[in-house]
Coordinates of C-alpha atoms in Angstrom, one line a residue:
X1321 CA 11.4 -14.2 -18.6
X1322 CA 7.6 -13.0 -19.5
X1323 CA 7.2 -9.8 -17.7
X1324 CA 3.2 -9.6 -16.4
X1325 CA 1.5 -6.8 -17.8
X1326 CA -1.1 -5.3 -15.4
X1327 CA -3.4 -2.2 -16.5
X1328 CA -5.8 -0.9 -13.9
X1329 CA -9.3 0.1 -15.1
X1330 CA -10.0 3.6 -16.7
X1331 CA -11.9 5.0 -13.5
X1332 CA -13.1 8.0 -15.4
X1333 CA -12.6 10.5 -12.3
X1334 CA -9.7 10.8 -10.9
X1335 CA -9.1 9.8 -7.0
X1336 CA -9.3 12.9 -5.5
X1337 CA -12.2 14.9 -7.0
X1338 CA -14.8 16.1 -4.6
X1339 CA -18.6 16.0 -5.9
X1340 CA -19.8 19.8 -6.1
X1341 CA -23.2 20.3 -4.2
X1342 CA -25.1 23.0 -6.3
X1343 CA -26.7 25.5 -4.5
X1344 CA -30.3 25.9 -6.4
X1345 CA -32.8 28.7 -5.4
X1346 CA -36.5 27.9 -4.0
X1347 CA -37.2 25.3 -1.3
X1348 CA -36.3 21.9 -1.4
X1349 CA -38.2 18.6 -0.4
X1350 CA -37.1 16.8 2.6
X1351 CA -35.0 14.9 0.9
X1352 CA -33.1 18.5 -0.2
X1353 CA -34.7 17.6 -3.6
X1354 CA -36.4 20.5 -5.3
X1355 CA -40.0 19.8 -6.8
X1356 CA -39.3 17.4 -10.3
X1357 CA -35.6 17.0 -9.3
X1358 CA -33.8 13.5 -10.0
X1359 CA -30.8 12.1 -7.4
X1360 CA -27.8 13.3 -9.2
X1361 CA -25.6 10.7 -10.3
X1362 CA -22.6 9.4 -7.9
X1363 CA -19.4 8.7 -9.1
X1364 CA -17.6 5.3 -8.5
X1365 CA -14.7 5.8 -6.3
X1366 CA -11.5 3.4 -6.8
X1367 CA -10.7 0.7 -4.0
X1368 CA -7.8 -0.8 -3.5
X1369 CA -6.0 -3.4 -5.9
X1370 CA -3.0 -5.7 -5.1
X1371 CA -0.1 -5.5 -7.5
X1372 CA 1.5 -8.9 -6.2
X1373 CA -1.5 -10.1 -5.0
X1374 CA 0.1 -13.2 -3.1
X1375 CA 2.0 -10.4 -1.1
X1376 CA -1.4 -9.0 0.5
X1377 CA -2.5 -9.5 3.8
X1378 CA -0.9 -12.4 5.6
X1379 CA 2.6 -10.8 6.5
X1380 CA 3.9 -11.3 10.1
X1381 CA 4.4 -8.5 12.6
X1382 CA 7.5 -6.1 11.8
X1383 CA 8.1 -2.7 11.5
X1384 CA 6.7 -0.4 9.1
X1385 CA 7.4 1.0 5.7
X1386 CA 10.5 3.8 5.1
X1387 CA 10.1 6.4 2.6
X1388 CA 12.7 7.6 0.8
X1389 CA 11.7 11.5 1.2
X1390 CA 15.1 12.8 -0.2
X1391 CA 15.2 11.9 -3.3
X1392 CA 17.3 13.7 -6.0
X1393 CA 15.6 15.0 -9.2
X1394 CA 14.7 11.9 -10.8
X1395 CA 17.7 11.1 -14.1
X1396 CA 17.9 8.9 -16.4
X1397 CA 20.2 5.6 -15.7
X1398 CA 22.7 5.2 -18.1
X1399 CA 23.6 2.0 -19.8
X1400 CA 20.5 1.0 -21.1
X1401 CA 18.7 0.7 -24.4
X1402 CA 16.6 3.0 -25.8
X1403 CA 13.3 1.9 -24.6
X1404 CA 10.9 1.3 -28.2
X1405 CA 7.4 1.0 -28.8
X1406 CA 7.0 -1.9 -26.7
X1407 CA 7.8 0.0 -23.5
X1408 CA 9.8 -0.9 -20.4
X1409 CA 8.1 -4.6 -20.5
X1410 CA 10.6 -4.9 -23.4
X1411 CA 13.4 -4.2 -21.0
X1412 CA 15.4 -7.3 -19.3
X1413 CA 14.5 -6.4 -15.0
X1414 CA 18.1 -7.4 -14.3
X1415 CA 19.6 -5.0 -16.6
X1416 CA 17.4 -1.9 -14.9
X1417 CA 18.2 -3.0 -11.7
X1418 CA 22.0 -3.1 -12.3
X1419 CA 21.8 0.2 -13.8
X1420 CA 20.1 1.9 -10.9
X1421 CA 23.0 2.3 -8.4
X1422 CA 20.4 1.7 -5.5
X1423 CA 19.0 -1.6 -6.7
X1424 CA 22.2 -2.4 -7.9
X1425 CA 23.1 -5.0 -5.0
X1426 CA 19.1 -6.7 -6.0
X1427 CA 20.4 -7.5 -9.8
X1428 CA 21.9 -10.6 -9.0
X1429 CA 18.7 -12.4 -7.4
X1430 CA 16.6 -15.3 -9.0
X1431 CA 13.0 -15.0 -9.7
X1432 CA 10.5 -15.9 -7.1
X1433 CA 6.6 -16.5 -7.6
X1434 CA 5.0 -16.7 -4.0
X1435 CA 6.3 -15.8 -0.9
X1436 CA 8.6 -17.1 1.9
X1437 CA 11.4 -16.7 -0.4
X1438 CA 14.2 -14.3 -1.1
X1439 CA 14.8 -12.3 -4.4
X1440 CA 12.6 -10.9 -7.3
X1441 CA 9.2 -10.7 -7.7
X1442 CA 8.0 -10.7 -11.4
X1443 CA 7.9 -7.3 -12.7
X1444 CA 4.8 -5.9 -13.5
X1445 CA 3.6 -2.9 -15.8
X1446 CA 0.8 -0.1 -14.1
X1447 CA 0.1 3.5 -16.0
X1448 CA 0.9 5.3 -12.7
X1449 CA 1.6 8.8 -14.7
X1450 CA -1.4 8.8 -16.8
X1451 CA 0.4 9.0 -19.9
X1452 CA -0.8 5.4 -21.1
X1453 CA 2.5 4.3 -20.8
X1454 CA 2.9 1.6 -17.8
X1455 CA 5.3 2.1 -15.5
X1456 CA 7.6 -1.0 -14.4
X1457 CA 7.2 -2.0 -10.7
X1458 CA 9.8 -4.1 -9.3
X1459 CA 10.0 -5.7 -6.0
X1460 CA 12.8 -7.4 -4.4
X1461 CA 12.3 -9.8 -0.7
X1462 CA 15.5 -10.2 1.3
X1463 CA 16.6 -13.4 3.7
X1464 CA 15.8 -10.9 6.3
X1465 CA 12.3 -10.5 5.6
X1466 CA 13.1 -6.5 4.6
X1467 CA 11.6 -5.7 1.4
X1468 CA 12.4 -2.9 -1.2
X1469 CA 10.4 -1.6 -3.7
X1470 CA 11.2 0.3 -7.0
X1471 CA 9.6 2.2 -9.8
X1472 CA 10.5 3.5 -13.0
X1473 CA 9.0 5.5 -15.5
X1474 CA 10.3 5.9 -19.9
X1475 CA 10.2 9.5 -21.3
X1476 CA 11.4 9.8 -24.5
X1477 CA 13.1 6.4 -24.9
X1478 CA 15.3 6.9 -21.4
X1479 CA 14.4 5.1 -18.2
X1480 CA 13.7 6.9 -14.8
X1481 CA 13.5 6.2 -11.0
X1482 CA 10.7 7.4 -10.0
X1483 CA 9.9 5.6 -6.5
X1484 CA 12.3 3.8 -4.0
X1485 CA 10.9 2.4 -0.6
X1486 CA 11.7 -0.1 1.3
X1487 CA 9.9 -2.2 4.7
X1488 CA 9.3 -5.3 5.8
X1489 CA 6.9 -7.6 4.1
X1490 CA 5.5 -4.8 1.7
X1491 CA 2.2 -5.2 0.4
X1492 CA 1.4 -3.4 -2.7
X1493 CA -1.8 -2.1 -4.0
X1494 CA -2.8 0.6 -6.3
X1495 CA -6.0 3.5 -6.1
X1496 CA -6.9 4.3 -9.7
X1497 CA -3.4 5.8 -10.4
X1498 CA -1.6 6.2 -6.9
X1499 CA 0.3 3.6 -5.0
X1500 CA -0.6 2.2 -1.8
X1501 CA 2.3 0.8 0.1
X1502 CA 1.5 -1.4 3.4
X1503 CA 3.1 -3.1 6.0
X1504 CA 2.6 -4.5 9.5
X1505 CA 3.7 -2.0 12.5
X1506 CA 6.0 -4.2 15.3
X1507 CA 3.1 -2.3 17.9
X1508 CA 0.1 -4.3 16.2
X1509 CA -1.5 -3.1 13.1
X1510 CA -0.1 -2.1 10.1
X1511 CA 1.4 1.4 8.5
X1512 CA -0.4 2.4 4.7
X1513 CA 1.3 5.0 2.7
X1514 CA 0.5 6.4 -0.7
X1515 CA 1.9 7.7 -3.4
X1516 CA 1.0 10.0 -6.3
X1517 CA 2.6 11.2 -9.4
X1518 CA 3.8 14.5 -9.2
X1519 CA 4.8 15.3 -12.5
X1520 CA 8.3 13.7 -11.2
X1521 CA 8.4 11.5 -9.2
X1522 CA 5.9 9.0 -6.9
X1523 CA 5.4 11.4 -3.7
X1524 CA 3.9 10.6 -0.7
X1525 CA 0.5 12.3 0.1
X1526 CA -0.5 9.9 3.0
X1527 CA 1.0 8.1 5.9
X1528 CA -1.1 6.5 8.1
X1529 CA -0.6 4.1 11.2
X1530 CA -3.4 1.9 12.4
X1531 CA -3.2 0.0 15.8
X1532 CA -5.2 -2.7 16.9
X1533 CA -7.5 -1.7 19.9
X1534 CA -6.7 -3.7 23.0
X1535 CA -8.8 -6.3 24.0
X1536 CA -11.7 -5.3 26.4
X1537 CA -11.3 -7.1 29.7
X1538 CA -13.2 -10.3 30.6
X1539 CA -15.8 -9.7 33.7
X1540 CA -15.7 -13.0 35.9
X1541 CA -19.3 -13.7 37.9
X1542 CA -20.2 -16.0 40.8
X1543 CA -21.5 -19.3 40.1
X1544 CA -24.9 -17.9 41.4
X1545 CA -24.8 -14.6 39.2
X1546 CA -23.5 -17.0 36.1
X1547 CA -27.3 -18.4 37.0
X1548 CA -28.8 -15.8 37.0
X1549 CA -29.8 -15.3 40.8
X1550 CA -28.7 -12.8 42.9
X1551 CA -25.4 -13.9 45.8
X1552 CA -27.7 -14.3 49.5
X1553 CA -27.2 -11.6 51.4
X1554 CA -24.0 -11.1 53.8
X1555 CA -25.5 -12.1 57.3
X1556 CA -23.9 -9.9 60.5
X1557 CA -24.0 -11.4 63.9
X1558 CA -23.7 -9.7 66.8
X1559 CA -20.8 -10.0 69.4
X1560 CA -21.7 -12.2 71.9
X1561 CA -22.1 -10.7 75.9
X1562 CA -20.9 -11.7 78.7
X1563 CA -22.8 -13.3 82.0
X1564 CA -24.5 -11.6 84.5

């Protein structure tokens, strides 16, 4: 198996850094430029980019992502090789997964390359911690449409869990470093959460749920409005009397 190796693009700023407005003296223009001032420059912010690209955007209706926000201090799972210089793409996906006792189950799976299927997706490789080392991303789609998702980090030659999450038809992108987890709500819409290296572990610094707006009602009009005219006037007649 030939893991895929994805590196994002060196942004240059990272995700969450505000531009600083300089408060100069004397009176500015009406554009709040000072006399011989230039625009200052505006930094590129990162949009989203699909891991498993095939994964993104065209997954039924079903509930949302789950979190795992009880993790214990990330250790390191035992029975593995020391990772080398090639990094965890050097590393048989199997073998991780049968030595992480919550993927465990996952390690028996085939490999799959496009959706509709149950078991793995192929592993890919994204610097998530900013030490230039990518992390290995592993996805896993059940009979059941539930999905699970797993990360894992190497320090010093020892393999870590660094993420576990798990929804239904997960869609996975990344934001310069951070992790952006989506998946359709049963309600309409879909739930996006993100994650961020901590220093630890993958935490989650967003959850958000977007619902579709409901329809706006049609207005049904008379034939004669339809047209363009106005509907004739109601005519009242008055109640007949009697003879003389």
């Amino acid at each position: 198996m030939n893991p895929i190796l994805r590196r994002p693009a060196l942004l240059g700023a990272a995700p969450f850094a505000a531009l600083a407005a300089l408060a100069l003296p004397g009176c500015a223009g009406p554009t709040g430029l000072g006399p011989g001032e230039s625009a200052p420059s505006v930094s590129v912010q990162p949009h989203p980019e699909a891991v498993w690209p095939a994964w993104s955007g065209s997954s039924p209706r079903s509930p949302g992502a789950e979190a795992s926000t009880r993790q214990p201090p990330p250790r390191p799972l035992k029975g593995l090789p020391t990772v080398g210089s090639q990094g965890l793409a050097s590393l048989d996906v199997h073998a991780v997964l049968r030595a992480d006792p919550r993927t465990k189950p996952l390690a028996g799976r085939g490999m799959i390359d496009r959706p509709g299927r149950a078991g793995l997706r192929p592993p890919m490789f994204v610097d998530l911690t900013g030490d230039k080392k990518p992390e290995m991303l592993v996805a896993a789609d059940t009979e059941s449409g539930r999905s699970l998702l797993a990360v894992y980090t190497e320090r010093d030659g020892k393999v870590y869990p660094i993420l576990f999450t798990s929804g239904r038809n997960l869609s996975v992108e990344t934001i310069g470093p951070d992790l952006l987890v989506r998946t359709p709500c049963s309600e309409g819409g879909e739930q996006a959460v993100r994650f961020h290296w901590d220093g630890a572990r993958m935490s989650t610094v967003s959850d958000i749920k977007n619902y579709r707006k409901p329809p706006k009602p049609t207005v049904t009009t008379e034939p004669s409005e339809a047209a363009g005219q106005p509907s004739p006037p109601a005519v009242s007649t008055p109640p007949s009397r009697g003879g003389p």
